[in-house]
Amino acid sequence: MSSREKVVLAYSGGLDTSIIIPWLKENYNYEVIAMAADVGQGEELEPLHEKAIKTGASKIYIEDLTEEFITDYVYPTLKAGAVYEGKYLLGTSFARPIIAKRLVEIAKKEGAVAIAHGATGKGNDQVRFELTIKALAPELKIIAPWRIWDIRSREDAIDYAAARDIPIPVTKESNYSRDRNIWHLSHEGQELENPANEPLYDRLLQLSVTPEKAPDEPTYIELGFEQGIPVSLNGEKLSPVRMLEELNSIGGKNGIGITDIVENRLVGMKSRGVYETPGGTILYAAHRELELICIDRDTLHYKDIVAQRFAELVYYGQWFTPLREALSAFVDVTQKYVTGNVRLKLYKGNIIPAGVESPYSLFSEDLCTFGEDEIYNQKDAEGFINLFGLPMKVQATMKKANNID
């Protein structure tokens, strides 16, 4: 049995984590235990076992976290309606806490003294991984090679791998930085580093077609929700994983959920990326349509304020905080009656509402009809407007008395 201290590495088999295994051994003499998390990235992870061992790991855990990822991280964020800066559906952001949580669990099981990750010193993921580790295991050391090694670029990393005969999935000619899980696929680098460049969608997209290549006929779907959680598609009850897989397929074929974003990273810089989130975009649209008939005005408007703060917490890696937990508790109360069915028409990148119904609907045709009714007395509006506008009238009277424009 090895007497060396152990480190658990967040391992994907990509460029960065492939070279971190030998780097940790060369610089720390640690026994390296790798952990690859399956969060629905659509890849066969079993080959990573052989690759990790050949590269120098003593052991590798391959963990299927997909359903837990959806139910415990995606759904709370979906119910909150959280969208970062109005465009980003947080696909990478809420995947990091569940991965880091599992890293901590394995580190404790293995008696490791440290956790290592391949996030760069310029990005958000370093914060997300490390805040989770600090929240769940403050005693563990954290090693972030990109902040301390001599490698300064992806080209340097490719050279490092080549010198040690480490197989990597990129070349200097085609080295987009991608992150994929069952919720989304992100793309960074290459032509995207200049916001003036239009993305080269034909070589970029992997989950979707562009709207121009989508079918000429619309696709209709019906989603069923129970207390804010999607439970059925076109009348069929589906598991969380199957639901997203089906919606990703349908949305991708119709050019849904392709977003080009220049976002404000937590570390202070702006970055540009293209995100494919076909199924997630559909779920957000459907969920919002249902909320609009099931939640009262004041709660809905306040919830929109909460959604922005919730999105920031997720983006900043503050999942395991009292505030996030408290906001989730608030959100859960708002979702008590968000139950019903939503029909959507998908057409060339667009999501068009096609009908919504709920047993808890607050919509009253008797109240809002343009026809004759015996419920709403329109004369009542005069007194309401007089009282509602009284502060404005008082302000205007004061200005007039003092000749203030």
Short mmCIF file of N, CA, C and O in Angstrom, two decimals, residues 283-371:
data_model
loop_
_atom_site.label_atom_id
_atom_site.label_comp_id
_atom_site.label_asym_id
_atom_site.label_seq_id
_atom_site.Cartn_x
_atom_site.Cartn_y
_atom_site.Cartn_z
N LEU A 283 -38.02 24.08 -21.66
CA LEU A 283 -38.57 23.96 -20.31
C LEU A 283 -38.77 25.33 -19.67
O LEU A 283 -39.80 25.58 -19.01
N TYR A 284 -37.82 26.23 -19.84
CA TYR A 284 -37.97 27.57 -19.27
C TYR A 284 -39.18 28.27 -19.87
O TYR A 284 -39.96 28.92 -19.16
N ALA A 285 -39.34 28.16 -21.19
CA ALA A 285 -40.47 28.83 -21.85
C ALA A 285 -41.80 28.27 -21.37
O ALA A 285 -42.75 29.02 -21.09
N ALA A 286 -41.91 26.96 -21.28
CA ALA A 286 -43.15 26.32 -20.86
C ALA A 286 -43.47 26.65 -19.40
O ALA A 286 -44.62 26.97 -19.05
N HIS A 287 -42.46 26.58 -18.56
CA HIS A 287 -42.65 26.86 -17.14
C HIS A 287 -43.15 28.29 -16.93
O HIS A 287 -44.05 28.54 -16.12
N ARG A 288 -42.61 29.22 -17.68
CA ARG A 288 -43.03 30.61 -17.54
C ARG A 288 -44.48 30.81 -17.96
O ARG A 288 -45.25 31.53 -17.29
N GLU A 289 -44.89 30.16 -19.03
CA GLU A 289 -46.28 30.28 -19.48
C GLU A 289 -47.24 29.79 -18.40
O GLU A 289 -48.30 30.39 -18.19
N LEU A 290 -46.87 28.71 -17.73
CA LEU A 290 -47.74 28.17 -16.69
C LEU A 290 -47.77 29.09 -15.47
O LEU A 290 -48.83 29.31 -14.86
N GLU A 291 -46.60 29.64 -15.11
CA GLU A 291 -46.57 30.56 -13.98
C GLU A 291 -47.47 31.77 -14.21
O GLU A 291 -48.09 32.28 -13.27
N LEU A 292 -47.55 32.23 -15.45
CA LEU A 292 -48.31 33.44 -15.74
C LEU A 292 -49.79 33.30 -15.44
O LEU A 292 -50.48 34.29 -15.19
N ILE A 293 -50.31 32.07 -15.45
CA ILE A 293 -51.73 31.90 -15.11
C ILE A 293 -51.94 31.36 -13.70
O ILE A 293 -53.07 31.38 -13.20
N CYS A 294 -50.85 30.90 -13.04
CA CYS A 294 -51.01 30.25 -11.75
C CYS A 294 -50.52 31.05 -10.55
O CYS A 294 -50.84 30.72 -9.41
N ILE A 295 -49.73 32.09 -10.79
CA ILE A 295 -49.15 32.87 -9.68
C ILE A 295 -49.73 34.28 -9.70
O ILE A 295 -49.82 34.91 -10.75
N ASP A 296 -50.12 34.78 -8.53
CA ASP A 296 -50.68 36.12 -8.44
C ASP A 296 -49.64 37.17 -8.78
O ASP A 296 -48.44 36.92 -8.72
N ARG A 297 -50.11 38.35 -9.13
CA ARG A 297 -49.24 39.42 -9.64
C ARG A 297 -48.10 39.77 -8.68
O ARG A 297 -46.92 39.80 -9.08
N ASP A 298 -48.41 40.05 -7.41
CA ASP A 298 -47.37 40.51 -6.49
C ASP A 298 -46.30 39.44 -6.27
O ASP A 298 -45.11 39.74 -6.23
N THR A 299 -46.73 38.19 -6.12
CA THR A 299 -45.77 37.11 -5.93
C THR A 299 -44.92 36.91 -7.17
O THR A 299 -43.69 36.72 -7.08
N LEU A 300 -45.56 36.97 -8.34
CA LEU A 300 -44.82 36.77 -9.59
C LEU A 300 -43.77 37.85 -9.78
O LEU A 300 -42.62 37.57 -10.14
N HIS A 301 -44.15 39.11 -9.53
CA HIS A 301 -43.20 40.20 -9.72
C HIS A 301 -42.05 40.13 -8.72
O HIS A 301 -40.89 40.40 -9.06
N TYR A 302 -42.34 39.75 -7.49
CA TYR A 302 -41.27 39.62 -6.50
C TYR A 302 -40.39 38.42 -6.84
O TYR A 302 -39.17 38.48 -6.68
N LYS A 303 -40.99 37.37 -7.32
CA LYS A 303 -40.22 36.20 -7.72
C LYS A 303 -39.24 36.52 -8.85
O LYS A 303 -38.14 35.98 -8.90
N ASP A 304 -39.63 37.43 -9.75
CA ASP A 304 -38.72 37.85 -10.81
C ASP A 304 -37.48 38.54 -10.24
O ASP A 304 -36.38 38.40 -10.79
N ILE A 305 -37.65 39.28 -9.16
CA ILE A 305 -36.50 39.90 -8.49
C ILE A 305 -35.61 38.82 -7.88
O ILE A 305 -34.39 38.84 -8.01
N VAL A 306 -36.25 37.85 -7.22
CA VAL A 306 -35.51 36.73 -6.62
C VAL A 306 -34.75 35.95 -7.69
O VAL A 306 -33.63 35.49 -7.47
N ALA A 307 -35.36 35.80 -8.86
CA ALA A 307 -34.73 35.02 -9.93
C ALA A 307 -33.38 35.59 -10.33
O ALA A 307 -32.42 34.82 -10.57
N GLN A 308 -33.27 36.90 -10.38
CA GLN A 308 -31.98 37.49 -10.75
C GLN A 308 -30.92 37.20 -9.70
O GLN A 308 -29.78 36.86 -10.03
N ARG A 309 -31.29 37.34 -8.43
CA ARG A 309 -30.32 37.06 -7.36
C ARG A 309 -29.98 35.58 -7.33
O ARG A 309 -28.82 35.20 -7.09
N PHE A 310 -30.96 34.73 -7.56
CA PHE A 310 -30.73 33.29 -7.59
C PHE A 310 -29.73 32.95 -8.70
O PHE A 310 -28.81 32.15 -8.50
N ALA A 311 -29.91 33.55 -9.87
CA ALA A 311 -29.00 33.30 -10.99
C ALA A 311 -27.58 33.71 -10.64
O ALA A 311 -26.62 33.01 -10.98
N GLU A 312 -27.43 34.83 -9.95
CA GLU A 312 -26.09 35.27 -9.55
C GLU A 312 -25.46 34.27 -8.58
O GLU A 312 -24.29 33.93 -8.70
N LEU A 313 -26.24 33.79 -7.63
CA LEU A 313 -25.71 32.81 -6.67
C LEU A 313 -25.23 31.55 -7.38
O LEU A 313 -24.16 31.01 -7.06
N VAL A 314 -26.01 31.07 -8.33
CA VAL A 314 -25.62 29.87 -9.07
C VAL A 314 -24.38 30.15 -9.91
O VAL A 314 -23.42 29.37 -9.91
N TYR A 315 -24.38 31.26 -10.61
CA TYR A 315 -23.24 31.61 -11.48
C TYR A 315 -21.97 31.79 -10.66
O TYR A 315 -20.88 31.41 -11.08
N TYR A 316 -22.09 32.38 -9.47
CA TYR A 316 -20.93 32.66 -8.63
C TYR A 316 -20.45 31.43 -7.84
O TYR A 316 -19.47 31.53 -7.10
N GLY A 317 -21.15 30.31 -7.95
CA GLY A 317 -20.72 29.11 -7.23
C GLY A 317 -21.18 29.06 -5.79
O GLY A 317 -20.65 28.27 -4.99
N GLN A 318 -22.18 29.86 -5.43
CA GLN A 318 -22.63 29.93 -4.04
C GLN A 318 -23.85 29.05 -3.79
O GLN A 318 -24.80 29.46 -3.12
N TRP A 319 -23.80 27.82 -4.32
CA TRP A 319 -24.94 26.92 -4.17
C TRP A 319 -25.14 26.52 -2.71
O TRP A 319 -26.25 26.55 -2.18
N PHE A 320 -24.05 26.15 -2.05
CA PHE A 320 -24.16 25.66 -0.67
C PHE A 320 -24.03 26.82 0.31
O PHE A 320 -23.09 26.90 1.11
N THR A 321 -25.00 27.72 0.22
CA THR A 321 -25.03 28.88 1.12
C THR A 321 -26.42 29.01 1.72
O THR A 321 -27.42 28.58 1.12
N PRO A 322 -26.51 29.62 2.91
CA PRO A 322 -27.84 29.83 3.52
C PRO A 322 -28.77 30.65 2.63
O PRO A 322 -29.98 30.39 2.60
N LEU A 323 -28.24 31.62 1.90
CA LEU A 323 -29.10 32.46 1.07
C LEU A 323 -29.71 31.66 -0.07
O LEU A 323 -30.92 31.78 -0.34
N ARG A 324 -28.92 30.84 -0.73
CA ARG A 324 -29.48 30.03 -1.83
C ARG A 324 -30.54 29.09 -1.29
O ARG A 324 -31.62 28.92 -1.90
N GLU A 325 -30.29 28.48 -0.15
CA GLU A 325 -31.27 27.57 0.44
C GLU A 325 -32.55 28.32 0.82
O GLU A 325 -33.66 27.82 0.61
N ALA A 326 -32.41 29.53 1.34
CA ALA A 326 -33.57 30.32 1.72
C ALA A 326 -34.38 30.74 0.49
O ALA A 326 -35.61 30.70 0.50
N LEU A 327 -33.68 31.14 -0.57
CA LEU A 327 -34.38 31.51 -1.79
C LEU A 327 -35.09 30.31 -2.40
O LEU A 327 -36.20 30.44 -2.93
N SER A 328 -34.48 29.14 -2.33
CA SER A 328 -35.14 27.94 -2.84
C SER A 328 -36.40 27.63 -2.05
O SER A 328 -37.41 27.18 -2.61
N ALA A 329 -36.36 27.87 -0.74
CA ALA A 329 -37.55 27.65 0.08
C ALA A 329 -38.67 28.59 -0.35
O ALA A 329 -39.84 28.19 -0.45
N PHE A 330 -38.33 29.86 -0.62
CA PHE A 330 -39.32 30.81 -1.12
C PHE A 330 -39.89 30.34 -2.46
O PHE A 330 -41.11 30.34 -2.68
N VAL A 331 -39.00 29.95 -3.35
CA VAL A 331 -39.43 29.51 -4.68
C VAL A 331 -40.37 28.32 -4.57
O VAL A 331 -41.40 28.25 -5.27
N ASP A 332 -40.06 27.37 -3.71
CA ASP A 332 -40.91 26.18 -3.57
C ASP A 332 -42.34 26.56 -3.16
O ASP A 332 -43.30 25.94 -3.62
N VAL A 333 -42.48 27.57 -2.31
CA VAL A 333 -43.81 28.03 -1.93
C VAL A 333 -44.55 28.59 -3.14
O VAL A 333 -45.74 28.34 -3.35
N THR A 334 -43.85 29.35 -3.97
CA THR A 334 -44.49 29.94 -5.15
C THR A 334 -44.94 28.88 -6.15
O THR A 334 -45.82 29.15 -6.99
N GLN A 335 -44.33 27.70 -6.10
CA GLN A 335 -44.62 26.66 -7.08
C GLN A 335 -45.75 25.72 -6.66
O GLN A 335 -46.09 24.77 -7.38
N LYS A 336 -46.34 25.98 -5.51
CA LYS A 336 -47.35 25.07 -4.94
C LYS A 336 -48.47 24.77 -5.92
O LYS A 336 -48.98 23.65 -5.99
N TYR A 337 -48.88 25.78 -6.71
CA TYR A 337 -50.00 25.59 -7.63
C TYR A 337 -49.59 25.70 -9.11
O TYR A 337 -50.44 25.84 -9.97
N VAL A 338 -48.28 25.62 -9.37
CA VAL A 338 -47.81 25.68 -10.76
C VAL A 338 -47.90 24.27 -11.35
O VAL A 338 -46.92 23.55 -11.51
N THR A 339 -49.10 23.88 -11.62
CA THR A 339 -49.42 22.54 -12.12
C THR A 339 -50.36 22.69 -13.31
O THR A 339 -51.33 23.46 -13.26
N GLY A 340 -50.08 21.96 -14.38
CA GLY A 340 -50.94 22.04 -15.55
C GLY A 340 -50.20 21.64 -16.80
O GLY A 340 -49.13 21.01 -16.75
N ASN A 341 -50.78 21.98 -17.95
CA ASN A 341 -50.23 21.59 -19.24
C ASN A 341 -50.00 22.81 -20.12
O ASN A 341 -50.81 23.73 -20.14
N VAL A 342 -48.89 22.77 -20.85
CA VAL A 342 -48.52 23.87 -21.74
C VAL A 342 -48.24 23.32 -23.13
O VAL A 342 -47.48 22.36 -23.28
N ARG A 343 -48.89 23.91 -24.13
CA ARG A 343 -48.61 23.55 -25.52
C ARG A 343 -47.72 24.61 -26.13
O ARG A 343 -47.92 25.81 -25.94
N LEU A 344 -46.73 24.14 -26.89
CA LEU A 344 -45.80 25.04 -27.55
C LEU A 344 -45.66 24.66 -29.01
O LEU A 344 -45.73 23.48 -29.37
N LYS A 345 -45.45 25.69 -29.83
CA LYS A 345 -45.14 25.46 -31.24
C LYS A 345 -43.68 25.84 -31.46
O LYS A 345 -43.27 26.97 -31.20
N LEU A 346 -42.90 24.89 -31.94
CA LEU A 346 -41.48 25.11 -32.20
C LEU A 346 -41.29 25.30 -33.70
O LEU A 346 -41.68 24.44 -34.50
N TYR A 347 -40.67 26.41 -34.06
CA TYR A 347 -40.52 26.68 -35.48
C TYR A 347 -39.28 27.53 -35.74
O TYR A 347 -39.20 28.68 -35.36
N LYS A 348 -38.30 26.91 -36.37
CA LYS A 348 -37.08 27.59 -36.83
C LYS A 348 -36.48 28.50 -35.76
O LYS A 348 -36.29 29.71 -35.95
N GLY A 349 -36.18 27.90 -34.62
CA GLY A 349 -35.53 28.62 -33.54
C GLY A 349 -36.46 29.36 -32.61
O GLY A 349 -36.02 29.90 -31.59
N ASN A 350 -37.75 29.40 -32.92
CA ASN A 350 -38.72 30.13 -32.11
C ASN A 350 -39.58 29.18 -31.28
O ASN A 350 -39.90 28.07 -31.72
N ILE A 351 -39.94 29.64 -30.09
CA ILE A 351 -40.88 28.93 -29.23
C ILE A 351 -42.12 29.80 -29.10
O ILE A 351 -42.07 30.90 -28.53
N ILE A 352 -43.24 29.31 -29.62
CA ILE A 352 -44.46 30.10 -29.69
C ILE A 352 -45.53 29.44 -28.82
O ILE A 352 -45.86 28.27 -29.02
N PRO A 353 -46.05 30.15 -27.80
CA PRO A 353 -47.10 29.56 -26.96
C PRO A 353 -48.31 29.15 -27.79
O PRO A 353 -48.74 29.86 -28.70
N ALA A 354 -48.86 27.98 -27.48
CA ALA A 354 -49.99 27.47 -28.24
C ALA A 354 -51.11 26.98 -27.32
O ALA A 354 -51.94 26.16 -27.71
N GLY A 355 -51.13 27.48 -26.09
CA GLY A 355 -52.21 27.13 -25.17
C GLY A 355 -51.68 26.66 -23.83
O GLY A 355 -50.66 25.98 -23.76
N VAL A 356 -52.38 27.03 -22.76
CA VAL A 356 -51.98 26.63 -21.41
C VAL A 356 -53.23 26.44 -20.56
O VAL A 356 -54.21 27.18 -20.70
N GLU A 357 -53.21 25.42 -19.69
CA GLU A 357 -54.35 25.18 -18.81
C GLU A 357 -53.86 24.63 -17.48
O GLU A 357 -52.83 23.95 -17.41
N SER A 358 -54.61 24.96 -16.45
CA SER A 358 -54.27 24.50 -15.10
C SER A 358 -55.52 24.48 -14.25
O SER A 358 -56.36 25.39 -14.35
N PRO A 359 -55.65 23.47 -13.38
CA PRO A 359 -56.79 23.47 -12.44
C PRO A 359 -56.68 24.61 -11.43
O PRO A 359 -57.66 24.93 -10.76
N TYR A 360 -55.50 25.22 -11.33
CA TYR A 360 -55.28 26.30 -10.38
C TYR A 360 -55.13 27.65 -11.08
O TYR A 360 -54.59 28.60 -10.52
N SER A 361 -55.61 27.74 -12.28
CA SER A 361 -55.50 28.98 -13.04
C SER A 361 -56.21 30.14 -12.34
O SER A 361 -57.33 29.98 -11.83
N LEU A 362 -55.56 31.29 -12.33
CA LEU A 362 -56.16 32.50 -11.77
C LEU A 362 -56.79 33.37 -12.85
O LEU A 362 -57.31 34.44 -12.56
N PHE A 363 -56.74 32.90 -14.08
CA PHE A 363 -57.34 33.63 -15.19
C PHE A 363 -58.86 33.46 -15.14
O PHE A 363 -59.36 32.35 -15.04
N SER A 364 -59.57 34.56 -15.21
CA SER A 364 -61.03 34.53 -15.18
C SER A 364 -61.57 35.19 -16.42
O SER A 364 -61.47 36.41 -16.59
N GLU A 365 -62.17 34.42 -17.29
CA GLU A 365 -62.77 34.97 -18.50
C GLU A 365 -63.92 35.90 -18.15
O GLU A 365 -64.14 36.91 -18.82
N ASP A 366 -64.63 35.59 -17.08
CA ASP A 366 -65.76 36.44 -16.68
C ASP A 366 -65.30 37.84 -16.31
O ASP A 366 -66.02 38.83 -16.52
N LEU A 367 -64.08 37.94 -15.73
CA LEU A 367 -63.58 39.25 -15.31
C LEU A 367 -62.99 40.06 -16.46
O LEU A 367 -63.16 41.27 -16.53
N CYS A 368 -62.28 39.39 -17.37
CA CYS A 368 -61.52 40.14 -18.37
C CYS A 368 -62.22 40.23 -19.72
O CYS A 368 -61.69 40.83 -20.65
N THR A 369 -63.41 39.66 -19.85
CA THR A 369 -64.08 39.66 -21.14
C THR A 369 -64.39 41.08 -21.63
O THR A 369 -64.64 41.99 -20.84
N PHE A 370 -64.33 41.26 -22.95
CA PHE A 370 -64.75 42.52 -23.56
C PHE A 370 -66.26 42.54 -23.80
O PHE A 370 -66.82 43.56 -24.20
N GLY A 371 -66.89 41.41 -23.57
CA GLY A 371 -68.33 41.36 -23.70
C GLY A 371 -69.01 41.83 -22.42
O GLY A 371 -68.37 42.23 -21.45
#
